CSV table of C-alpha atoms in Angstrom, one decimal:
chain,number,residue,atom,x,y,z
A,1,UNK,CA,-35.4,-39.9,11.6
A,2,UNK,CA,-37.8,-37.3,9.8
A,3,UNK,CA,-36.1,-34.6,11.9
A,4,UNK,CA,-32.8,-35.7,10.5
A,5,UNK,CA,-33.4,-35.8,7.7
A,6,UNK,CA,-34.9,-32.3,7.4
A,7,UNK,CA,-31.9,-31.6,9.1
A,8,UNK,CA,-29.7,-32.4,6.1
A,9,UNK,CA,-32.1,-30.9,4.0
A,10,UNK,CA,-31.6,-27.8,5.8
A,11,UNK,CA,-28.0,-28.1,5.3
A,12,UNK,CA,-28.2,-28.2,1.7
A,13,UNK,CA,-30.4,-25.9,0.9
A,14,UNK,CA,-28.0,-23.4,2.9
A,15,UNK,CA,-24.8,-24.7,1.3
A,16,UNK,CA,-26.9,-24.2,-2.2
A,17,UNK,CA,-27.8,-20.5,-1.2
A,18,UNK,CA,-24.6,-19.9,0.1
A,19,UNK,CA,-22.6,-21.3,-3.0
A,20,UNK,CA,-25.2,-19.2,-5.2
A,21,UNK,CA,-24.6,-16.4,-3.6
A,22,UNK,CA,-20.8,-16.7,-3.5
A,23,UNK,CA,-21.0,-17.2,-7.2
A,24,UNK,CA,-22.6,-14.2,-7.6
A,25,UNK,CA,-20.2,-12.2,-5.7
A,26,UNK,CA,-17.3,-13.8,-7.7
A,27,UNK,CA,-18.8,-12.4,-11.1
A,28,UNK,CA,-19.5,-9.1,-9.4
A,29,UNK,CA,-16.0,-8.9,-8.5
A,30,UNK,CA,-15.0,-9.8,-12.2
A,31,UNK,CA,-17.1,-7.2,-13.7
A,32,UNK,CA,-16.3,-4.6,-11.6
A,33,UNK,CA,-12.3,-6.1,-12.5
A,34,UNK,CA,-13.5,-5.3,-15.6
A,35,UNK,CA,-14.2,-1.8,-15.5
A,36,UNK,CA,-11.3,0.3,-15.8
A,37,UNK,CA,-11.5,3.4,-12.9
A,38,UNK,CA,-7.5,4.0,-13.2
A,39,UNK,CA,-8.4,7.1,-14.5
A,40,UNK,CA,-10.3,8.6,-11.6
A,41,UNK,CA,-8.7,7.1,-8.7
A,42,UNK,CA,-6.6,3.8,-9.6
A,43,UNK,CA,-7.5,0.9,-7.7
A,44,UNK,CA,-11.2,2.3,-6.5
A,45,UNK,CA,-14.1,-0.1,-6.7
A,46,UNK,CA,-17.9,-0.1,-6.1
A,47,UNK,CA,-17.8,-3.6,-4.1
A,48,UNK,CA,-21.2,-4.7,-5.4
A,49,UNK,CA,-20.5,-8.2,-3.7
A,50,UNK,CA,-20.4,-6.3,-0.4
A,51,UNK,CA,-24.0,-6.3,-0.4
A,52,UNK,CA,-24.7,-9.9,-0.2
A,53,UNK,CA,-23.0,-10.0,3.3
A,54,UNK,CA,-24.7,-6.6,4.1
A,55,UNK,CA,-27.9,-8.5,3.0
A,56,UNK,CA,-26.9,-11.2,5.7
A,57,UNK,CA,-25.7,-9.1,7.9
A,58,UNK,CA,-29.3,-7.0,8.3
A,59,UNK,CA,-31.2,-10.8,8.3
A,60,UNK,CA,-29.4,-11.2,11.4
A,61,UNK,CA,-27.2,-14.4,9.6
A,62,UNK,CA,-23.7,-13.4,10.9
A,63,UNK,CA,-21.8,-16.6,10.4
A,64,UNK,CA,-23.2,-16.8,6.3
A,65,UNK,CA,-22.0,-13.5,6.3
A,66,UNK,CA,-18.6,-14.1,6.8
A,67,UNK,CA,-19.0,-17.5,4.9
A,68,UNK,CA,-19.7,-15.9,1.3
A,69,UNK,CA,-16.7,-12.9,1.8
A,70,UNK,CA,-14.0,-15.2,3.0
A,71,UNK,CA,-14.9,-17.6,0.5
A,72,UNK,CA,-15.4,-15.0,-2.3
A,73,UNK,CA,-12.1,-13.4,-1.1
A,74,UNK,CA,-10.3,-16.7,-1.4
A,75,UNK,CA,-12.0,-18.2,-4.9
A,76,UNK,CA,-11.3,-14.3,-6.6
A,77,UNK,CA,-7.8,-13.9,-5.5
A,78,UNK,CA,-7.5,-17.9,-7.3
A,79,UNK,CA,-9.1,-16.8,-10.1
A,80,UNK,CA,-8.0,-13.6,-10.9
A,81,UNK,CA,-5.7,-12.4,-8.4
A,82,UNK,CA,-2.1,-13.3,-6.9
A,83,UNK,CA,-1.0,-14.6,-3.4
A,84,UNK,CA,-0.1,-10.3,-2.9
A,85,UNK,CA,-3.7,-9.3,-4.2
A,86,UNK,CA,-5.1,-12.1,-1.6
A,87,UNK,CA,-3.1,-10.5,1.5
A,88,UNK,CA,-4.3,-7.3,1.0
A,89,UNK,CA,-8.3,-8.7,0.2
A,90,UNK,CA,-8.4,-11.2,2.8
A,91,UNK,CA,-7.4,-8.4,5.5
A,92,UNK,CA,-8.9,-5.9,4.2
A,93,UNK,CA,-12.0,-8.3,4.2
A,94,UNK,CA,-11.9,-10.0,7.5
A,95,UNK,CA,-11.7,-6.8,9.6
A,96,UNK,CA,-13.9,-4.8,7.7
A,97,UNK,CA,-17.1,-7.6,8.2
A,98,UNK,CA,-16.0,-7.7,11.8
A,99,UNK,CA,-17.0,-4.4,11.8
A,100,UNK,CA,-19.8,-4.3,9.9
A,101,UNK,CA,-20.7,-7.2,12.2
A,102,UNK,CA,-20.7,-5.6,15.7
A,103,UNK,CA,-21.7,-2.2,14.0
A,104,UNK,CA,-25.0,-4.2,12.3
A,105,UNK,CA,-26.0,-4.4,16.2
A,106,UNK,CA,-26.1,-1.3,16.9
A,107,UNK,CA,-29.8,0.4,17.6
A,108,UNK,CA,-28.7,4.2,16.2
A,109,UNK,CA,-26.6,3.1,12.9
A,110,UNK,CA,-28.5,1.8,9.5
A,111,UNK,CA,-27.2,0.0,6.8
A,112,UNK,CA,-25.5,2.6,5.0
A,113,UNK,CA,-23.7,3.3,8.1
A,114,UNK,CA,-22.6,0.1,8.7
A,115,UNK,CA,-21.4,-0.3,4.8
A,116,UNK,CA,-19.8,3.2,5.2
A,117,UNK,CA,-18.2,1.7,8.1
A,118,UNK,CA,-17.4,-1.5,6.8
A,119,UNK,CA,-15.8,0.0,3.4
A,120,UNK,CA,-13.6,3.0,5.1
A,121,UNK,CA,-12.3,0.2,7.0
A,122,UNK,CA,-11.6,-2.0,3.9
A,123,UNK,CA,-9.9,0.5,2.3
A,124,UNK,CA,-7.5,1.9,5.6
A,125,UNK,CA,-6.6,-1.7,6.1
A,126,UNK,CA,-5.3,-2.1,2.5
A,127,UNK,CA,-3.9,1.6,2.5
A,128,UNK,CA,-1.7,0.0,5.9
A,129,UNK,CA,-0.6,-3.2,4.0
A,130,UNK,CA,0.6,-1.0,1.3
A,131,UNK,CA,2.9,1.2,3.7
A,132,UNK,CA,3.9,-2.0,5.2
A,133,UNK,CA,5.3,-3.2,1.9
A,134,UNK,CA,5.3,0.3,-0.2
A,135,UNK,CA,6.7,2.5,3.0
A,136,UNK,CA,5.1,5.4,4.0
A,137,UNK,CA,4.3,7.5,0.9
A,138,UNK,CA,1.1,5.2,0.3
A,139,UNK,CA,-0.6,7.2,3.2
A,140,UNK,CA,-1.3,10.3,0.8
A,141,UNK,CA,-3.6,8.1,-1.0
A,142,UNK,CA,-5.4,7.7,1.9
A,143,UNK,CA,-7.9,10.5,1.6
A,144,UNK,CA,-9.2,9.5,-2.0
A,145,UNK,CA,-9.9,6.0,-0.1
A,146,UNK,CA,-11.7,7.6,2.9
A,147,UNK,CA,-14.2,9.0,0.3
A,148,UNK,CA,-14.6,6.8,-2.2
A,149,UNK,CA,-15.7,4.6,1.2
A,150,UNK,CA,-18.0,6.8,1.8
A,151,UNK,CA,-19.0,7.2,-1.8
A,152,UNK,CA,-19.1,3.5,-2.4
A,153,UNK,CA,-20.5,2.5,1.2
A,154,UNK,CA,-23.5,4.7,1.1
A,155,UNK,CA,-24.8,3.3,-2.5
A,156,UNK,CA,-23.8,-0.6,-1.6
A,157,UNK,CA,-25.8,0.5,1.9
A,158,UNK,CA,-29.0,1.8,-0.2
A,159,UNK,CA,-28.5,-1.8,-2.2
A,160,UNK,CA,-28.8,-4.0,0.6
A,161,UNK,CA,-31.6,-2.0,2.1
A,162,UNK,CA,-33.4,-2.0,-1.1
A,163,UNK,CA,-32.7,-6.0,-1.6
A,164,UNK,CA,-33.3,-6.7,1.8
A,165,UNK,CA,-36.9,-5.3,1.4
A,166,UNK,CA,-37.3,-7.0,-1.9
A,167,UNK,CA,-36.0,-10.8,-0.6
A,168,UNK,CA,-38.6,-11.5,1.8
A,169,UNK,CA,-37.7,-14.8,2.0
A,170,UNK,CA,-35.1,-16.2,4.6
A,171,UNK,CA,-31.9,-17.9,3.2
B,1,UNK,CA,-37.4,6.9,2.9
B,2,UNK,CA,-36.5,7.0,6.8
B,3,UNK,CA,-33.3,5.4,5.9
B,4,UNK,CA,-30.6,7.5,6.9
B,5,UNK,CA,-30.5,7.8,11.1
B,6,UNK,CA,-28.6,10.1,13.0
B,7,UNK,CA,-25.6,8.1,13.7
B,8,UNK,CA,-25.0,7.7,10.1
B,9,UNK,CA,-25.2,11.4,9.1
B,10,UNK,CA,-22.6,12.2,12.3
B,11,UNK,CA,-20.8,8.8,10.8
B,12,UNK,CA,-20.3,10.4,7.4
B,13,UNK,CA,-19.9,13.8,8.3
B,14,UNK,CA,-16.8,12.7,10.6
B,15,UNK,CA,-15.3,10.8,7.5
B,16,UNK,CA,-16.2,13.3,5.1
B,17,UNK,CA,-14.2,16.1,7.1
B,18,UNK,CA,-11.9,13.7,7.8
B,19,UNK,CA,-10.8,13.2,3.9
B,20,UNK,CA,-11.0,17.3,3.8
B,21,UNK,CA,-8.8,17.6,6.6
B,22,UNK,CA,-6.0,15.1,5.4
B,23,UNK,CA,-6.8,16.2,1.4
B,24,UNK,CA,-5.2,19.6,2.9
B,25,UNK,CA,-2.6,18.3,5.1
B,26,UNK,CA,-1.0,15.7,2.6
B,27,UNK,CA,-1.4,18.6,0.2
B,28,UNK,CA,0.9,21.1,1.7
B,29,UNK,CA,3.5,18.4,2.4
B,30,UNK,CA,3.1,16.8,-0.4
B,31,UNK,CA,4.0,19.9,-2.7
B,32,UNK,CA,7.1,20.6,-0.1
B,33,UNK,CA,9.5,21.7,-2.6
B,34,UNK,CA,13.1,20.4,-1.9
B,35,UNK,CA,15.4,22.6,-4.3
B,36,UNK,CA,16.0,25.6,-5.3
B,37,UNK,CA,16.8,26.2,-9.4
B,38,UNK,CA,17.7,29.7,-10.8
B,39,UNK,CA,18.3,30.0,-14.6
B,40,UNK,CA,19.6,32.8,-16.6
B,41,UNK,CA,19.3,33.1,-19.9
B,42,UNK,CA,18.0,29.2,-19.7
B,43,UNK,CA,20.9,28.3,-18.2
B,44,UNK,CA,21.4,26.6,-14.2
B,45,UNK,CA,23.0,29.5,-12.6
B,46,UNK,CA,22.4,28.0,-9.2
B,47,UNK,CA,21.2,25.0,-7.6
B,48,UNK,CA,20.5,24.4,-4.3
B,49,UNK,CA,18.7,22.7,-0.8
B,50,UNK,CA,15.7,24.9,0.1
B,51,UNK,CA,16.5,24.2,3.5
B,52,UNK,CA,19.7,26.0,3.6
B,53,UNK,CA,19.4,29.2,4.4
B,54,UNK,CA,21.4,31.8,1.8
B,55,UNK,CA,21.8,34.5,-0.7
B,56,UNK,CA,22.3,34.3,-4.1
B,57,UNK,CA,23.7,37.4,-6.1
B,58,UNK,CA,23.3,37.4,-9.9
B,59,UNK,CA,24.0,40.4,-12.3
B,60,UNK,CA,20.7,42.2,-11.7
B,61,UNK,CA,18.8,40.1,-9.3
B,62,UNK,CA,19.4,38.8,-6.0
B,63,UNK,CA,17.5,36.0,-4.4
B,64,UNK,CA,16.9,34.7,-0.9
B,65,UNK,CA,16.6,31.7,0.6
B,66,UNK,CA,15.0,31.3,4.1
B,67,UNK,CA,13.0,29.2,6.2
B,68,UNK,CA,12.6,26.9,3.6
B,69,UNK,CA,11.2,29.7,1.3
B,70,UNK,CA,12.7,32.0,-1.7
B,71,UNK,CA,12.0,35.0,-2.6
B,72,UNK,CA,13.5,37.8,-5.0
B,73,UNK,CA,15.1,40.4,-2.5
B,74,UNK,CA,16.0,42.7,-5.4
B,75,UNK,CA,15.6,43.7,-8.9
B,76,UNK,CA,16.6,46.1,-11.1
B,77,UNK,CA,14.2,45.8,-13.5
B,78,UNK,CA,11.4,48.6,-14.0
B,79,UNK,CA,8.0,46.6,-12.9
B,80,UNK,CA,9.6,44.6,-10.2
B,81,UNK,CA,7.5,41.9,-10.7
B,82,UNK,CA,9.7,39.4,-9.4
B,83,UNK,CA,9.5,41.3,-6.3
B,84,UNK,CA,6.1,41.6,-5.9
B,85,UNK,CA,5.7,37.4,-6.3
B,86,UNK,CA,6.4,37.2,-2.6
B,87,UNK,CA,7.5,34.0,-1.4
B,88,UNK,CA,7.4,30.3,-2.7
B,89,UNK,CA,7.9,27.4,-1.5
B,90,UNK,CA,6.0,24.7,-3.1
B,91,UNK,CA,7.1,22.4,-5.8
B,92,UNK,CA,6.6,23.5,-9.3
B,93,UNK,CA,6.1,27.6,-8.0
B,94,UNK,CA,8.2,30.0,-9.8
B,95,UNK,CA,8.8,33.4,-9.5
B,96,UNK,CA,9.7,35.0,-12.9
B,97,UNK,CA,11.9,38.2,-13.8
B,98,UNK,CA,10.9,38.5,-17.7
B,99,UNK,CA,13.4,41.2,-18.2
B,100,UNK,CA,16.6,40.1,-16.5
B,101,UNK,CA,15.3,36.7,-18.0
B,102,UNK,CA,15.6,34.9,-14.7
B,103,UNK,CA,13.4,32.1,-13.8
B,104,UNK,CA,13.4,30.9,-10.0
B,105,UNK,CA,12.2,27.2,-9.7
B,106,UNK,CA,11.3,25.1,-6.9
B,107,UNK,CA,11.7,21.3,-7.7
């Protein structure tokens, strides 16, 4: 009975965590919405919420991972987005922490790999949905993306490496 | 600060040449002009597909269109400017003959 009940408190407390956290991603995503980068290159964002499933990702917790980004994914395209916005996110954000996922195992690659990885992918996978729907002229664009990837991937890497060290706790 | 392993720099450095290399590509087709414009005297004298090879004879200037890129065969203007441009075949390049007031335009 005591184990059961544990049990259930176990389940909580992750649901709790998990809703925190996605909650946390959501505003992330809304501040970044927020901040205007049309200017530089249009549709470019840092992806702050990416660290909390890189965070996951490096404590080994592979299903929470991709619990928080779908669900993020899915609440933020509700919230602020459209049904268009939410094809290209939910994609974009499935294949990318598949990647991240297997990468995350490998020996030779650290964090900021794996986040480099994960947001070159995000981005080429929203680039293809776009020539799907936009044709084929979207591909010049595809450049800026690889390097704001990098750009973007290597600082949300250096996050969750740095948050990683500072949460000692497990979720 | 051991962060960064080995994989990750090669990881990078592939993407980061990667961008560079289609930065340049998409860049050259990207400008690909696709008509040629001549004005004299701000006026369309001639207007025409890059792609088609041709000559085109004005009152002291004769331009050439080959390969997909124009250049001023002749002039009879003293600095021969125009001549000296070279070829161009980029969108938005000109070559310009200031004293025959003739302006060739890539669009």
């Amino acid at each position: 009975m005591s184990s059961k009940q544990s049990d259930s408190g176990n389940r909580i407390k992750s649901l709790t965590v998990y809703s925190l956290l996605c909650a946390f991603c959501i505003v992330c995503g809304y501040i970044e919405f927020l901040i205007p980068t049309a200017a530089i290159a249009p549709g470019v964002k840092l992806g702050i919420s990416n660290s909390v499933a890189l965070v996951l990702l490096i404590k080994g917790d592979i299903k929470g991972a991709f619990a928080v980004n779908i669900t993020r994914i899915l609440l933020s395209a509700l919230l602020f987005g459209s049904p268009f916005s939410l094809l290209f996110s939910f994609c974009a954000g499935v294949i990318s922490t598949v990647v991240c996922a297997v990468l995350i195992k490998m020996p030779k690659l650290s964090p900021i790999g794996v986040s480099v990885a994960g947001a070159v992918c995000h981005n080429t996978v929203q680039i293809a949905i776009a020539s799907f729907i936009f044709g084929k002229g979207v591909w010049f664009y595809l450049p800026v993306l690889i390097l704001s990837g990098v750009i973007c991937g290597t600082a949300i890497g250096l996050l969750g490496i740095v948050l990683t060290e500072k949460i000692k706790s497990d979720f | 600060m051991k962060k960064l392993k080995r994989f990750d720099i090669i990881l990078i450095g592939f993407l980061l040449f990667a961008s560079l290399v289609l930065f340049t590509v998409f860049g050259t087709i990207k400008r690909k002009g696709k008509r040629v414009v001549i004005k004299q005297n701000d006026t369309v004298v001639y207007s025409g597909e890059l792609s088609k090879d041709g000559e085109v004879s004005l009152k002291h200037n004769t331009v050439k269109i080959e390969n997909g890129e124009v250049f001023m065969k002749s002039a009879d203007c003293k600095n021969q400017i125009c001549v000296k441009t070279g070829k161009i075949s980029k969108s938005g390049e000109t070559i310009i003959c200031l004293p025959n007031k003739v302006i060739v335009e890539i669009e």
